[in-house]
Short mmCIF file of C-alpha atoms in Angstrom, two decimals:
data_model
loop_
_atom_site.label_atom_id
_atom_site.label_comp_id
_atom_site.label_asym_id
_atom_site.label_seq_id
_atom_site.Cartn_x
_atom_site.Cartn_y
_atom_site.Cartn_z
CA ALA A 1 -71.57 1.60 -35.92
CA ARG A 2 -68.32 2.71 -34.28
CA ASN A 3 -67.07 6.21 -34.50
CA SER A 4 -63.60 6.04 -36.10
CA SER A 5 -62.57 9.46 -34.79
CA SER A 6 -62.99 8.46 -31.12
CA SER A 7 -60.82 5.34 -31.53
CA SER A 8 -58.06 7.36 -33.21
CA ARG A 9 -58.09 9.86 -30.31
CA LYS A 10 -57.54 7.07 -27.81
CA ALA A 11 -54.55 5.82 -29.76
CA LYS A 12 -52.96 9.28 -29.79
CA GLN A 13 -53.22 9.83 -26.03
CA LYS A 14 -49.94 9.74 -24.15
CA PRO A 15 -49.54 7.18 -21.37
CA PRO A 16 -49.33 8.65 -17.87
CA SER A 17 -45.79 9.44 -16.68
CA SER A 18 -44.27 6.79 -14.47
CA GLY A 19 -43.35 8.04 -11.00
CA ALA A 20 -42.37 11.40 -9.67
CA GLN A 21 -38.91 12.88 -9.98
CA ARG A 22 -36.55 12.65 -7.04
CA PRO A 23 -36.13 15.77 -4.97
CA GLU A 24 -33.03 17.79 -5.83
CA SER A 25 -31.35 16.94 -2.53
CA ARG A 26 -31.57 13.17 -3.13
CA ARG A 27 -30.13 13.14 -6.64
CA SER A 28 -26.67 11.76 -7.19
CA PRO A 29 -24.00 14.29 -8.11
CA VAL A 30 -23.98 15.13 -11.79
CA ARG A 31 -20.81 14.15 -13.58
CA GLY A 32 -20.38 15.75 -16.94
CA ARG A 33 -19.26 14.07 -20.11
CA LEU A 34 -15.64 14.89 -19.23
CA TRP A 35 -15.58 12.35 -16.40
CA GLY A 36 -14.36 8.85 -17.08
CA PHE A 37 -11.94 7.35 -19.55
CA ASP A 38 -13.24 5.69 -22.71
CA ALA A 39 -10.67 3.14 -23.87
CA SER A 40 -12.96 2.02 -26.72
CA LYS A 41 -12.21 5.21 -28.68
CA TYR A 42 -8.65 3.91 -29.13
CA GLY A 43 -9.83 0.89 -31.13
CA HIS A 44 -7.07 -1.72 -31.37
CA HIS A 45 -4.44 0.70 -29.95
CA VAL A 46 -4.82 -0.57 -26.39
CA LYS A 47 -1.20 0.17 -25.46
CA SER A 48 -1.79 3.85 -26.25
CA ALA A 49 -5.01 3.78 -24.23
CA THR A 50 -3.09 2.33 -21.28
CA VAL A 51 -0.40 5.02 -21.49
CA ASP A 52 -2.99 7.83 -21.75
CA PHE A 53 -5.04 6.38 -18.88
CA PHE A 54 -2.06 6.38 -16.53
CA MET A 55 -0.82 9.79 -17.70
CA ARG A 56 -4.20 11.22 -16.74
CA LEU A 57 -4.48 9.20 -13.53
CA LEU A 58 -0.98 10.05 -12.30
CA HIS A 59 -1.03 13.63 -13.67
CA SER A 60 2.25 12.83 -15.38
CA LYS A 61 3.93 14.53 -18.30
CA PRO A 62 5.78 12.99 -21.22
CA GLY A 63 9.21 11.93 -20.02
CA ASP A 64 8.10 11.12 -16.45
CA VAL A 65 8.75 7.72 -14.92
CA PRO A 66 6.67 5.08 -16.74
CA PHE A 67 3.56 3.59 -15.13
CA GLY A 68 4.72 0.03 -15.66
CA ILE A 69 7.00 -2.34 -17.50
CA TYR A 70 6.24 -4.88 -20.20
CA LYS A 71 8.42 -7.91 -19.53
CA THR A 72 8.48 -10.14 -22.60
CA VAL A 73 9.72 -13.72 -22.74
CA LYS A 74 10.47 -15.72 -25.90
CA ASP A 75 9.87 -19.49 -25.82
CA ALA A 76 11.68 -22.24 -27.76
CA ASN A 77 9.17 -22.09 -30.63
CA GLY A 78 9.82 -18.38 -31.22
CA ASN A 79 6.54 -17.20 -29.65
CA PHE A 80 6.42 -14.27 -27.24
CA GLN A 81 4.48 -13.74 -24.02
CA SER A 82 4.41 -10.39 -22.29
CA THR A 83 3.50 -9.44 -18.73
CA LEU A 84 2.52 -5.91 -17.69
CA ARG A 85 3.80 -5.03 -14.22
CA LEU A 86 2.65 -1.73 -12.75
CA THR A 87 4.88 0.47 -10.62
CA ASN A 88 3.99 0.95 -6.95
CA ARG A 89 2.81 4.51 -7.66
CA ALA A 90 0.51 3.35 -10.47
CA GLN A 91 -0.85 0.49 -8.35
CA ALA A 92 -1.65 2.86 -5.49
CA ALA A 93 -3.27 5.48 -7.72
CA ALA A 94 -5.41 2.97 -9.59
CA ARG A 95 -6.18 1.05 -6.37
CA LEU A 96 -5.40 -2.25 -8.08
CA GLY A 97 -3.01 -3.83 -5.59
CA ASN A 98 0.01 -5.86 -6.59
CA ARG A 99 -1.21 -7.34 -9.85
CA GLU A 100 0.40 -8.53 -13.05
CA TYR A 101 -1.35 -8.81 -16.38
CA LYS A 102 -0.08 -11.73 -18.45
CA GLY A 103 -0.97 -11.72 -22.14
CA GLU A 104 -1.34 -14.62 -24.56
CA MET A 105 1.41 -16.26 -26.62
CA CYS A 106 1.91 -14.25 -29.83
CA GLY A 107 4.11 -14.24 -32.91
CA SER A 108 5.84 -10.93 -32.19
CA LYS A 109 6.92 -8.88 -29.19
CA ILE A 110 4.56 -6.00 -30.03
CA GLU A 111 1.57 -8.33 -30.36
CA ALA A 112 2.46 -9.86 -26.98
CA GLU A 113 2.59 -6.41 -25.33
CA VAL A 114 -0.76 -5.48 -26.89
CA SER A 115 -2.18 -8.75 -25.57
CA ALA A 116 -0.99 -7.90 -22.04
CA ALA A 117 -2.55 -4.42 -22.33
CA ARG A 118 -5.81 -6.02 -23.49
CA VAL A 119 -5.80 -8.29 -20.41
CA PHE A 120 -5.27 -5.15 -18.29
CA TRP A 121 -8.38 -3.50 -19.79
CA GLU A 122 -10.47 -6.67 -19.29
CA ASP A 123 -10.00 -6.42 -15.50
CA PRO A 124 -13.32 -5.22 -13.97
CA ARG A 125 -11.48 -3.15 -11.35
CA VAL A 126 -9.63 -1.28 -14.09
CA GLN A 127 -12.89 -0.62 -15.95
CA GLU A 128 -14.51 0.67 -12.77
CA ARG A 129 -11.57 2.99 -12.08
CA ALA A 130 -11.62 4.25 -15.67
CA GLU A 131 -15.33 5.12 -15.39
CA LYS A 132 -14.65 7.27 -12.31
CA LEU A 133 -11.52 8.99 -13.60
CA GLU A 134 -11.67 12.74 -13.12
CA PRO A 135 -11.42 15.06 -16.13
CA SER A 136 -7.98 15.95 -17.42
CA LYS A 137 -6.41 19.25 -16.40
CA LYS A 138 -6.73 20.47 -20.00
CA ALA A 139 -10.46 19.65 -20.10
CA ARG A 140 -11.08 21.41 -16.76
CA LYS A 141 -9.15 24.46 -17.99
CA ASN A 142 -11.14 24.59 -21.24
CA LYS A 143 -14.43 24.24 -19.35
CA ARG A 144 -13.49 27.09 -16.99
CA ARG A 145 -12.41 29.26 -19.95
CA CYS A 146 -15.75 28.65 -21.72
CA ALA A 147 -17.67 29.52 -18.56
CA GLU A 148 -15.72 32.77 -18.22
CA ARG A 149 -16.40 33.68 -21.87
CA ASN A 150 -20.11 32.94 -21.46
CA ALA A 151 -20.23 35.11 -18.32
CA GLU A 152 -18.56 37.95 -20.27
CA ARG A 153 -21.10 37.66 -23.07
CA LYS A 154 -24.02 37.75 -20.65
CA ALA A 155 -22.55 40.82 -18.92
CA ARG A 156 -22.56 42.81 -22.16
#
């Protein structure tokens, strides 16, 4: 007869760990959760995501020169099509080259502009640049302030 306790012990054993950890010197640099730009948190407000992305990328303030222009054309049937054209400064900062993002035909001007912004975010080069975007100045300032407060607490 089999011993039921020995078979249950075998089932509870942990499998051996797979591979050794890389030495500290060979690890890639750690980028905190503040790095990158997550456009998905904006939901269907892709125009706002585009504005915020370029404000952070260009270190611009409200009222600065815009990052691009939405040129909208109305056809004979009353439909609109919008094209997003980036300024030279925005193209250089985002490393996208001279590109235009043409949206789909839509029933209103706003929908056409949102469509052009959606096409912008579907570009793989834009997604790659957004992943590598450095933290905002505000986030860096808050992180530094927290580190200073923690150092003060430890000193007490």
